[in-house]
Amino acid sequence: MRTRLTELLNIEYPIMQGGMAWVADASLAGAVSAGGGLGIIAGGSAPPEVIEAEIRKVKEMTDKPFGVNVMLLSPNAEALAQMVVDLEVPVVTTGAGNPGPFVDKWKAAGIRVLPVVASVAYAVRLERMGVDAVIAEGTESGGHIGEATTMTLVPQVADAVSIPVVAAGGIADGRGLAASFMLGACGAQIGTRFLACEECTVHENYKEKVLKAKDSDSVVTGRATGHPVRGLKNRLTRQFKELEAKETSLEEYEALGSDRLRQAVKEGDVRNGSVMAGQIAGLVREIRPAAEILREITGEAEQLLLSAPQLVEK
Ligand code: TUI
């Protein structure tokens, strides 16, 4: 499959892996890149030296392109923004904020820059700043989210900008990838599906919870704080909901959330930890190698697109 995304990133399949904090390490990113997609190492809020080690590991695993996600809410964002230049990282994605202060530096270093956007206005601003493409992420996604759905956001962004658009949020199989193309995107960013791949190092309990999830098992907490987060329902999300109903102070609310993602990902405490995952978790049923997932999704999308003309009367 050749699209504007495979051309831009020099990859085989039009699929990028989501930059999931605490989850997307060298093991996952290296497997996705070696498999022909674009693997992403998540900066999250990790110290820069931790991310540097992951970058070096991916470079040892594969010569193919890979990326780093700079999470802009992190206090380490600025240090990471410089490190990707120093270590000649080929692709940068950003999330949860405005990458404006870094775009010129990254472009001057020859880095491909693909920010995540959750609105049309933001996509237009970033195109003017000179980014290479935007990732239009719908509210179906796991983790920190915006309001618009993928179905409504992607075509509106595609109409508003001339740079390539990547669809994200609620995509886990060939139907989702084919639909992304129909909405005007040239590829998809996929997170939740890669949680359940062999090379993903999250705790077994986390994977199990994703595999067992049904369509109705994700919930959004934190809307009141301005940082809404989607994750799988558990004791923690129930506690968050109780605090929200009581209109508790922001401090108390944030204290409850601190360190919870690490607790779930690393310790496997999926009752009290934050099990971030998207609405499509209900579709994820088995653990497979990343390369197989990439092949299967793209193959299924190709079959669907080849049979699409049957829908139309000649
Ligand atoms: O960033 C994400 N998803 C994330 S980051 C994350 S780590 C975290 N942990 C706890 C609390 C908060 C974060 C977990 N998941 N996705 C990309 C994304 N970016 N979604 C929405 C946005 C976004 C929102 C507003 C991007 C830009 C934006 O613009 C703000 C502005 O300045 O106008």
PDB file of C-alpha atoms and ligand atoms in Angstrom, residues 21 44 69 71 73 94-98 116-118 122 125 137 142-146 227 229 261 276, ligand 1:
ATOM      1  CA  ALA A  21       3.037   6.881  28.035  1.00  0.00           C
ATOM      2  CA  GLY A  44       5.456  10.564  28.683  1.00  0.00           C
ATOM      3  CA  ASN A  69       6.192  11.187  21.113  1.00  0.00           C
ATOM      4  CA  MET A  71       3.904  14.717  25.651  1.00  0.00           C
ATOM      5  CA  LEU A  73       2.189  18.460  29.547  1.00  0.00           C
ATOM      6  CA  THR A  94       3.309  15.450  19.948  1.00  0.00           C
ATOM      7  CA  GLY A  95       0.308  15.228  22.231  1.00  0.00           C
ATOM      8  CA  ALA A  96      -1.651  17.079  24.861  1.00  0.00           C
ATOM      9  CA  GLY A  97      -0.684  20.608  23.904  1.00  0.00           C
ATOM     10  CA  ASN A  98       0.912  23.116  21.559  1.00  0.00           C
ATOM     11  CA  VAL A 116      -1.855  15.174  17.393  1.00  0.00           C
ATOM     12  CA  VAL A 117      -4.799  17.559  17.058  1.00  0.00           C
ATOM     13  CA  ALA A 118      -8.289  17.339  18.476  1.00  0.00           C
ATOM     14  CA  TYR A 122      -5.563  23.693  15.752  1.00  0.00           C
ATOM     15  CA  ARG A 125      -2.613  26.709  12.900  1.00  0.00           C
ATOM     16  CA  GLU A 137      -7.436  12.010  17.138  1.00  0.00           C
ATOM     17  CA  GLY A 142      -7.528   5.994  25.201  1.00  0.00           C
ATOM     18  CA  GLY A 143      -5.676   8.391  27.477  1.00  0.00           C
ATOM     19  CA  HIS A 144      -5.952  12.163  27.226  1.00  0.00           C
ATOM     20  CA  ILE A 145      -8.685  13.045  24.714  1.00  0.00           C
ATOM     21  CA  GLY A 146     -10.605  15.823  22.995  1.00  0.00           C
ATOM     22  CA  HIS A 227      -7.723  16.956  31.228  1.00  0.00           C
ATOM     23  CA  VAL A 229      -8.768  10.763  30.231  1.00  0.00           C
ATOM     24  CA  LEU A 261      -0.746   4.773  35.090  1.00  0.00           C
ATOM     25  CA  MET A 276      -5.842   3.731  29.749  1.00  0.00           C
TER      26      MET A 276
HETATM   27  O1  TUI B   1      -1.740  13.008  24.455  1.00  0.00           O
HETATM   28  C1  TUI B   1      -2.559  12.185  24.171  1.00  0.00           C
HETATM   29  N1  TUI B   1      -2.907  11.164  24.976  1.00  0.00           N
HETATM   30  C2  TUI B   1      -2.347  10.939  26.195  1.00  0.00           C
HETATM   31  S1  TUI B   1      -1.118  11.823  26.928  1.00  0.00           S
HETATM   32  C3  TUI B   1      -1.194  10.845  28.275  1.00  0.00           C
HETATM   33  S2  TUI B   1      -0.188  11.079  29.662  1.00  0.00           S
HETATM   34  C4  TUI B   1      -1.284  11.795  30.718  1.00  0.00           C
HETATM   35  N2  TUI B   1      -1.478  11.187  31.858  1.00  0.00           N
HETATM   36  C5  TUI B   1      -2.314  11.701  32.766  1.00  0.00           C
HETATM   37  C6  TUI B   1      -3.005  12.870  32.511  1.00  0.00           C
HETATM   38  C7  TUI B   1      -2.850  13.490  31.321  1.00  0.00           C
HETATM   39  C8  TUI B   1      -1.972  12.949  30.395  1.00  0.00           C
HETATM   40  C9  TUI B   1      -2.123   9.897  28.103  1.00  0.00           C
HETATM   41  N3  TUI B   1      -2.745   9.960  26.949  1.00  0.00           N
HETATM   42  N4  TUI B   1      -3.207  12.225  22.986  1.00  0.00           N
HETATM   43  C10 TUI B   1      -2.983  13.277  22.077  1.00  0.00           C
HETATM   44  C11 TUI B   1      -3.941  14.371  22.284  1.00  0.00           C
HETATM   45  N5  TUI B   1      -3.618  15.616  22.202  1.00  0.00           N
HETATM   46  N6  TUI B   1      -5.240  14.257  22.585  1.00  0.00           N
HETATM   47  C12 TUI B   1      -5.743  15.516  22.666  1.00  0.00           C
HETATM   48  C13 TUI B   1      -4.701  16.364  22.427  1.00  0.00           C
HETATM   49  C14 TUI B   1      -4.656  17.779  22.354  1.00  0.00           C
HETATM   50  C15 TUI B   1      -5.496  18.548  23.145  1.00  0.00           C
HETATM   51  C16 TUI B   1      -5.416  19.934  23.085  1.00  0.00           C
HETATM   52  C17 TUI B   1      -3.743  18.403  21.515  1.00  0.00           C
HETATM   53  C18 TUI B   1      -3.686  19.770  21.442  1.00  0.00           C
HETATM   54  C19 TUI B   1      -4.510  20.515  22.224  1.00  0.00           C
HETATM   55  O2  TUI B   1      -4.412  21.865  22.091  1.00  0.00           O
HETATM   56  C20 TUI B   1      -4.321  22.640  23.246  1.00  0.00           C
HETATM   57  C21 TUI B   1      -4.069  24.050  22.861  1.00  0.00           C
HETATM   58  O3  TUI B   1      -3.015  24.545  23.236  1.00  0.00           O
HETATM   59  O4  TUI B   1      -4.935  24.605  22.160  1.00  0.00           O
END
